[in-house]
Amino acid sequence: MKHLLTTKELSREEAELILDVTEQMAEAVTGREVPKLPALRGRTVVNLFFEDSTRTRTSFETAAKRLSADVVNFAAKTSSVNKGESLRDTALTLQAMGADAVVIRHPAAGAPQRLTEWIEGAVLNAGDGTHAHPTQALLDAYTMKKRLGGVEGRTVAIVGDILHSRVARSNIWLLSKLGAHVRLVGPPTLLPKDIDDWPVEIGYDLDASLKGVDAVMMLRVQRERQNAAFFPTANEYARLYGLDERRLALMPDHAIVMHPGPMNRGMEIAAAVADSPRATITEQVTNGVWVRMAVLYLLLTNGESK
Ligand code: CP
């Protein structure tokens, strides 16, 4: 593995290795007075973000620092991208500065793949358009492993704006590879059209789709990517596809509620559900740091030093 671009291209063995090393990272750092390992001392990780982020950017930064790497944060909004500099020239500049790994978030699907053609270091996709967000899916799988005891054989409903969701796409490929059953639930207008070859069941009725689930993953309605009216009103959407306390009661007692964040409280998820003990939303954020430590470590050392 030289780069991490999508979960679709990960083998099951590679995905399981990442989840095993994630566990080791969590164990190695938790409870330490100084929560740092020397594994990436002398390496430079660049965070190259062309889209807004709270969780992913800070999580990658924290992960790299916990592995003792030097971190450079590059925000497109305050860079020479604003003066017209291309992605290629930006990449060549980072290459000239000796970046060992570049973590990129970009609104265009495929931008991380293009970056691999211009730089020698590892490229980690932190979200490209509606295409992929592999570390989010890995942290989601790790959270299920911790909360549900595993992923194999579990049933996961992914609910809402599937059409615009890179989180959904990355989860579909990873979860199915790890042996989970995936149900997609949402209004027909927010389900992609060409998904006959996706390893999923489709449902339009949320109440019915919650029966027998082990986890439900609520997706944010991505208004910023929507160029048409996909549903009549926010109230109508919440009524049909929002997870509220009544619907939570339809789920088996052990089932967990996940959300990648950021959330639209009161729309896809009621505040009382987001704050309930069955929600794993803040655990997902914590687990994201361990997953990103594992991925940086594996890509930059081939698993050879710790
Ligand atoms: N889940 C996620 O990608 O969040 P951010 O957009 O805040 O990084």
Short mmCIF file of C-alpha atoms and ligand atoms in Angstrom, two decimals:
data_model
loop_
_atom_site.label_atom_id
_atom_site.label_comp_id
_atom_site.label_asym_id
_atom_site.label_seq_id
_atom_site.Cartn_x
_atom_site.Cartn_y
_atom_site.Cartn_z
CA MET A 1 0.00 0.00 0.00
CA LYS A 2 1.66 3.27 -1.09
CA HIS A 3 -1.39 5.57 -0.94
CA LEU A 4 -4.87 5.47 0.59
CA LEU A 5 -7.32 6.72 -2.04
CA THR A 6 -10.47 4.60 -1.69
CA THR A 7 -11.77 1.67 0.34
CA LYS A 8 -12.88 -0.02 -2.89
CA GLU A 9 -9.27 -0.72 -3.81
CA LEU A 10 -8.27 -2.00 -0.33
CA SER A 11 -8.14 -5.77 0.03
CA ARG A 12 -9.90 -7.31 3.01
CA GLU A 13 -6.47 -8.22 4.43
CA GLU A 14 -5.25 -4.62 4.11
CA ALA A 15 -8.41 -3.29 5.76
CA GLU A 16 -8.09 -5.78 8.62
CA LEU A 17 -4.41 -4.90 9.06
CA ILE A 18 -5.32 -1.20 9.36
CA LEU A 19 -7.98 -2.04 11.98
CA ASP A 20 -5.52 -4.23 13.92
CA VAL A 21 -2.84 -1.52 13.91
CA THR A 22 -5.55 0.98 14.94
CA GLU A 23 -6.14 -1.14 18.05
CA GLN A 24 -2.41 -1.19 18.74
CA MET A 25 -2.19 2.59 18.38
CA ALA A 26 -5.08 3.12 20.80
CA GLU A 27 -3.49 0.76 23.33
CA ALA A 28 -0.02 2.26 22.93
CA VAL A 29 -1.12 5.85 23.54
CA THR A 30 -4.13 5.67 25.89
CA GLY A 31 -3.24 6.49 29.48
CA ARG A 32 0.32 7.63 28.69
CA GLU A 33 1.42 10.84 30.39
CA VAL A 34 2.88 11.98 27.06
CA PRO A 35 0.61 10.43 24.40
CA LYS A 36 3.30 10.22 21.72
CA LEU A 37 5.22 7.54 19.84
CA PRO A 38 8.49 8.22 17.99
CA ALA A 39 7.56 6.25 14.84
CA LEU A 40 7.48 9.18 12.39
CA ARG A 41 10.19 11.39 13.90
CA GLY A 42 11.83 13.43 11.11
CA ARG A 43 8.92 12.89 8.67
CA THR A 44 6.76 15.71 7.34
CA VAL A 45 3.00 15.38 6.84
CA VAL A 46 1.21 18.11 4.89
CA ASN A 47 -2.52 18.71 5.37
CA LEU A 48 -3.75 20.14 2.05
CA PHE A 49 -7.39 21.16 2.49
CA PHE A 50 -9.35 22.79 -0.35
CA GLU A 51 -12.69 22.27 1.45
CA ASP A 52 -13.84 23.04 4.97
CA SER A 53 -13.22 20.47 7.68
CA THR A 54 -13.35 20.36 11.46
CA ARG A 55 -12.89 16.68 12.33
CA THR A 56 -10.74 15.24 9.55
CA ARG A 57 -8.12 17.99 9.42
CA THR A 58 -7.61 18.21 13.17
CA SER A 59 -7.70 14.42 13.47
CA PHE A 60 -4.94 13.94 10.88
CA GLU A 61 -2.92 16.70 12.55
CA THR A 62 -3.31 15.11 15.98
CA ALA A 63 -2.48 11.66 14.59
CA ALA A 64 0.68 12.87 12.85
CA LYS A 65 1.83 14.74 15.96
CA ARG A 66 1.21 11.72 18.19
CA LEU A 67 3.57 9.83 15.90
CA SER A 68 6.13 12.67 16.30
CA ALA A 69 5.92 13.83 12.66
CA ASP A 70 6.26 17.49 11.68
CA VAL A 71 2.93 18.83 10.40
CA VAL A 72 2.34 21.59 7.87
CA ASN A 73 -1.23 22.84 7.55
CA PHE A 74 -2.04 24.27 4.15
CA ALA A 75 -5.47 25.90 3.80
CA ALA A 76 -6.36 26.75 0.21
CA LYS A 77 -8.31 29.82 1.32
CA THR A 78 -5.14 31.55 2.56
CA SER A 79 -2.71 30.22 -0.09
CA SER A 80 -1.58 31.14 -3.60
CA VAL A 81 -4.42 28.95 -4.91
CA ASN A 82 -6.39 32.18 -4.50
CA LYS A 83 -4.01 33.78 -7.03
CA GLY A 84 -4.71 31.04 -9.57
CA GLU A 85 -1.97 28.51 -8.71
CA SER A 86 -2.89 25.04 -10.04
CA LEU A 87 -3.12 21.83 -8.02
CA ARG A 88 -0.08 20.52 -9.92
CA ASP A 89 2.07 23.55 -9.08
CA THR A 90 0.90 23.42 -5.47
CA ALA A 91 1.85 19.72 -5.38
CA LEU A 92 5.29 20.39 -6.90
CA THR A 93 5.91 23.07 -4.26
CA LEU A 94 5.06 20.62 -1.47
CA GLN A 95 7.26 18.00 -3.13
CA ALA A 96 10.16 20.48 -3.23
CA MET A 97 9.71 21.07 0.51
CA GLY A 98 10.13 17.35 1.15
CA ALA A 99 6.63 16.26 2.14
CA ASP A 100 6.64 12.57 3.06
CA ALA A 101 2.84 12.39 3.05
CA VAL A 102 0.12 14.68 1.73
CA VAL A 103 -3.38 14.48 3.19
CA ILE A 104 -5.73 16.05 0.66
CA ARG A 105 -9.37 17.13 0.76
CA HIS A 106 -10.68 18.51 -2.51
CA PRO A 107 -14.13 19.22 -4.01
CA ALA A 108 -13.21 17.38 -7.23
CA ALA A 109 -13.52 13.59 -7.30
CA GLY A 110 -10.21 12.12 -8.40
CA ALA A 111 -7.97 14.99 -7.21
CA PRO A 112 -6.04 12.70 -4.77
CA GLN A 113 -5.40 10.23 -7.63
CA ARG A 114 -4.01 13.07 -9.77
CA LEU A 115 -1.75 14.12 -6.90
CA THR A 116 -0.09 10.68 -6.88
CA GLU A 117 1.18 11.43 -10.40
CA TRP A 118 3.05 14.54 -9.26
CA ILE A 119 4.55 13.76 -5.88
CA GLU A 120 6.71 10.96 -4.55
CA GLY A 121 5.29 10.83 -1.03
CA ALA A 122 2.19 8.98 0.16
CA VAL A 123 -1.19 10.50 -0.68
CA LEU A 124 -4.07 10.09 1.75
CA ASN A 125 -7.56 10.97 0.58
CA ALA A 126 -9.37 13.03 3.23
CA GLY A 127 -12.49 13.36 1.05
CA ASP A 128 -12.80 14.09 -2.69
CA GLY A 129 -16.12 15.45 -3.88
CA THR A 130 -18.86 12.83 -3.62
CA HIS A 131 -16.37 10.04 -4.39
CA ALA A 132 -14.54 8.69 -1.33
CA HIS A 133 -13.57 9.33 2.30
CA PRO A 134 -11.66 6.17 3.23
CA THR A 135 -10.46 7.07 6.73
CA GLN A 136 -14.03 7.96 7.75
CA ALA A 137 -15.18 4.48 6.71
CA LEU A 138 -12.24 2.87 8.52
CA LEU A 139 -13.01 4.75 11.74
CA ASP A 140 -16.67 3.78 11.38
CA ALA A 141 -15.72 0.11 10.98
CA TYR A 142 -13.39 0.33 13.98
CA THR A 143 -16.20 1.90 16.05
CA MET A 144 -18.53 -0.98 15.09
CA LYS A 145 -15.83 -3.49 15.99
CA LYS A 146 -15.48 -1.93 19.45
CA ARG A 147 -19.21 -1.46 20.12
CA LEU A 148 -20.66 -4.54 18.39
CA GLY A 149 -17.76 -6.97 18.73
CA GLY A 150 -17.16 -7.14 14.98
CA VAL A 151 -18.37 -6.17 11.53
CA GLU A 152 -18.83 -9.58 9.85
CA GLY A 153 -22.53 -10.55 9.70
CA ARG A 154 -23.77 -7.24 11.14
CA THR A 155 -26.55 -5.27 9.40
CA VAL A 156 -25.89 -1.57 8.86
CA ALA A 157 -28.48 0.90 7.56
CA ILE A 158 -27.02 3.99 5.88
CA VAL A 159 -29.74 6.63 5.79
CA GLY A 160 -30.33 9.87 3.92
CA ASP A 161 -28.43 11.76 1.26
CA ILE A 162 -26.60 8.82 -0.32
CA LEU A 163 -26.37 10.62 -3.67
CA HIS A 164 -23.92 13.25 -2.43
CA SER A 165 -22.17 11.16 0.22
CA ARG A 166 -18.55 10.06 -0.09
CA VAL A 167 -18.92 8.64 3.43
CA ALA A 168 -21.70 6.33 2.22
CA ARG A 169 -19.69 5.17 -0.81
CA SER A 170 -16.58 4.42 1.25
CA ASN A 171 -18.63 2.61 3.89
CA ILE A 172 -20.51 0.50 1.34
CA TRP A 173 -17.29 -0.91 -0.13
CA LEU A 174 -15.51 -1.38 3.19
CA LEU A 175 -18.41 -2.84 5.17
CA SER A 176 -19.38 -5.28 2.44
CA LYS A 177 -15.73 -6.34 2.10
CA LEU A 178 -15.66 -7.01 5.85
CA GLY A 179 -18.80 -9.17 5.61
CA ALA A 180 -21.53 -6.76 6.77
CA HIS A 181 -24.98 -6.43 5.15
CA VAL A 182 -25.59 -2.87 4.00
CA ARG A 183 -29.05 -1.29 3.61
CA LEU A 184 -29.37 2.07 1.91
CA VAL A 185 -32.43 4.06 2.94
CA GLY A 186 -33.56 7.43 1.63
CA PRO A 187 -35.86 9.27 -0.70
CA PRO A 188 -35.59 8.03 -4.30
CA THR A 189 -34.29 11.46 -5.31
CA LEU A 190 -31.27 11.09 -2.99
CA LEU A 191 -30.30 7.57 -4.07
CA PRO A 192 -27.91 7.31 -7.04
CA LYS A 193 -29.39 5.81 -10.20
CA ASP A 194 -26.65 3.42 -11.35
CA ILE A 195 -26.20 1.23 -8.29
CA ASP A 196 -27.31 -2.17 -9.59
CA ASP A 197 -23.81 -3.58 -9.01
CA TRP A 198 -23.47 -2.12 -5.48
CA PRO A 199 -23.52 -4.80 -2.74
CA VAL A 200 -26.52 -3.27 -0.94
CA GLU A 201 -30.26 -3.60 -0.30
CA ILE A 202 -32.38 -0.51 -1.01
CA GLY A 203 -35.25 0.73 1.16
CA TYR A 204 -37.46 3.80 1.09
CA ASP A 205 -39.31 3.27 4.38
CA LEU A 206 -37.11 4.13 7.35
CA ASP A 207 -39.36 2.53 10.00
CA ALA A 208 -39.26 -0.81 8.18
CA SER A 209 -35.53 -0.58 7.48
CA LEU A 210 -34.63 -0.11 11.15
CA LYS A 211 -35.90 -3.55 12.12
CA GLY A 212 -33.04 -5.94 12.85
CA VAL A 213 -30.21 -3.43 12.35
CA ASP A 214 -27.02 -3.51 14.41
CA ALA A 215 -26.04 0.03 13.45
CA VAL A 216 -27.68 2.94 11.73
CA MET A 217 -25.53 5.55 10.08
CA MET A 218 -27.31 8.87 9.59
CA LEU A 219 -25.95 11.10 6.81
CA ARG A 220 -25.97 14.85 6.70
CA VAL A 221 -28.21 16.39 4.06
CA GLN A 222 -25.56 18.12 1.94
CA ARG A 223 -27.32 21.29 0.91
CA GLU A 224 -24.06 22.76 -0.43
CA ARG A 225 -23.80 20.00 -3.08
CA GLN A 226 -27.49 20.05 -4.04
CA ASN A 227 -28.32 22.02 -7.17
CA ALA A 228 -32.02 21.10 -7.21
CA ALA A 229 -34.94 20.55 -4.84
CA PHE A 230 -34.54 16.91 -3.76
CA PHE A 231 -37.35 17.04 -1.17
CA PRO A 232 -40.17 19.51 -0.49
CA THR A 233 -39.17 20.97 2.92
CA ALA A 234 -36.78 20.28 5.80
CA ASN A 235 -39.78 19.38 7.99
CA GLU A 236 -40.99 16.85 5.43
CA TYR A 237 -37.50 15.32 5.24
CA ALA A 238 -37.25 15.07 9.05
CA ARG A 239 -40.68 13.45 9.25
CA LEU A 240 -39.83 10.76 6.68
CA TYR A 241 -36.10 10.22 7.16
CA GLY A 242 -35.09 11.82 10.46
CA LEU A 243 -34.03 9.57 13.36
CA ASP A 244 -36.08 10.59 16.39
CA GLU A 245 -36.81 8.89 19.71
CA ARG A 246 -39.82 7.02 18.34
CA ARG A 247 -37.69 5.49 15.60
CA LEU A 248 -34.82 4.77 18.01
CA ALA A 249 -37.27 2.58 19.93
CA LEU A 250 -37.88 0.51 16.76
CA MET A 251 -34.22 -0.54 16.69
CA PRO A 252 -32.93 -3.57 18.64
CA ASP A 253 -31.66 -2.57 22.10
CA HIS A 254 -28.01 -3.25 21.26
CA ALA A 255 -28.04 -1.24 18.01
CA ILE A 256 -25.92 1.90 17.81
CA VAL A 257 -26.49 5.27 16.15
CA MET A 258 -23.64 6.70 14.09
CA HIS A 259 -23.12 10.00 12.29
CA PRO A 260 -19.89 11.16 10.61
CA GLY A 261 -20.59 14.81 11.44
CA PRO A 262 -21.16 17.63 10.98
CA MET A 263 -24.82 17.09 11.96
CA ASN A 264 -27.98 18.99 11.10
CA ARG A 265 -29.68 18.52 14.48
CA GLY A 266 -33.44 18.38 14.09
CA MET A 267 -33.21 17.36 10.46
CA GLU A 268 -31.59 13.96 9.86
CA ILE A 269 -31.14 13.36 13.61
CA ALA A 270 -33.05 14.64 16.64
CA ALA A 271 -30.92 16.27 19.34
CA ALA A 272 -32.13 13.75 21.95
CA VAL A 273 -30.92 10.87 19.75
CA ALA A 274 -27.57 12.52 18.95
CA ASP A 275 -26.96 12.98 22.68
CA SER A 276 -28.23 9.54 23.74
CA PRO A 277 -25.86 6.86 25.12
CA ARG A 278 -26.61 4.78 22.01
CA ALA A 279 -25.00 7.39 19.77
CA THR A 280 -21.30 6.84 19.02
CA ILE A 281 -20.66 10.24 17.45
CA THR A 282 -17.92 11.47 19.79
CA GLU A 283 -16.39 7.97 20.00
CA GLN A 284 -16.12 8.03 16.21
CA VAL A 285 -14.10 11.23 16.49
CA THR A 286 -11.75 9.70 19.10
CA ASN A 287 -11.37 6.53 17.05
CA GLY A 288 -10.54 8.65 14.00
CA VAL A 289 -7.25 9.67 15.57
CA TRP A 290 -6.21 6.02 16.14
CA VAL A 291 -7.22 5.06 12.59
CA ARG A 292 -5.27 7.95 11.06
CA MET A 293 -2.23 7.10 13.20
CA ALA A 294 -2.43 3.54 11.88
CA VAL A 295 -2.73 4.62 8.26
CA LEU A 296 0.09 7.18 8.47
CA TYR A 297 2.29 4.66 10.23
CA LEU A 298 1.63 1.88 7.71
CA LEU A 299 2.08 4.11 4.66
CA LEU A 300 5.21 5.87 5.88
CA THR A 301 7.08 2.97 7.46
CA ASN A 302 5.62 -0.10 5.75
CA GLY A 303 4.89 -1.24 9.28
CA GLU A 304 8.62 -1.60 9.97
CA SER A 305 9.27 0.71 12.94
CA LYS A 306 7.34 1.76 16.02
N1 CP B 1 -16.74 13.63 9.01
C1 CP B 1 -16.03 14.60 8.40
O1 CP B 1 -15.42 14.40 7.35
O2 CP B 1 -16.07 15.80 9.06
P1 CP B 1 -15.31 17.13 8.62
O3 CP B 1 -15.97 17.62 7.37
O4 CP B 1 -15.49 18.09 9.79
O5 CP B 1 -13.87 16.80 8.39
#
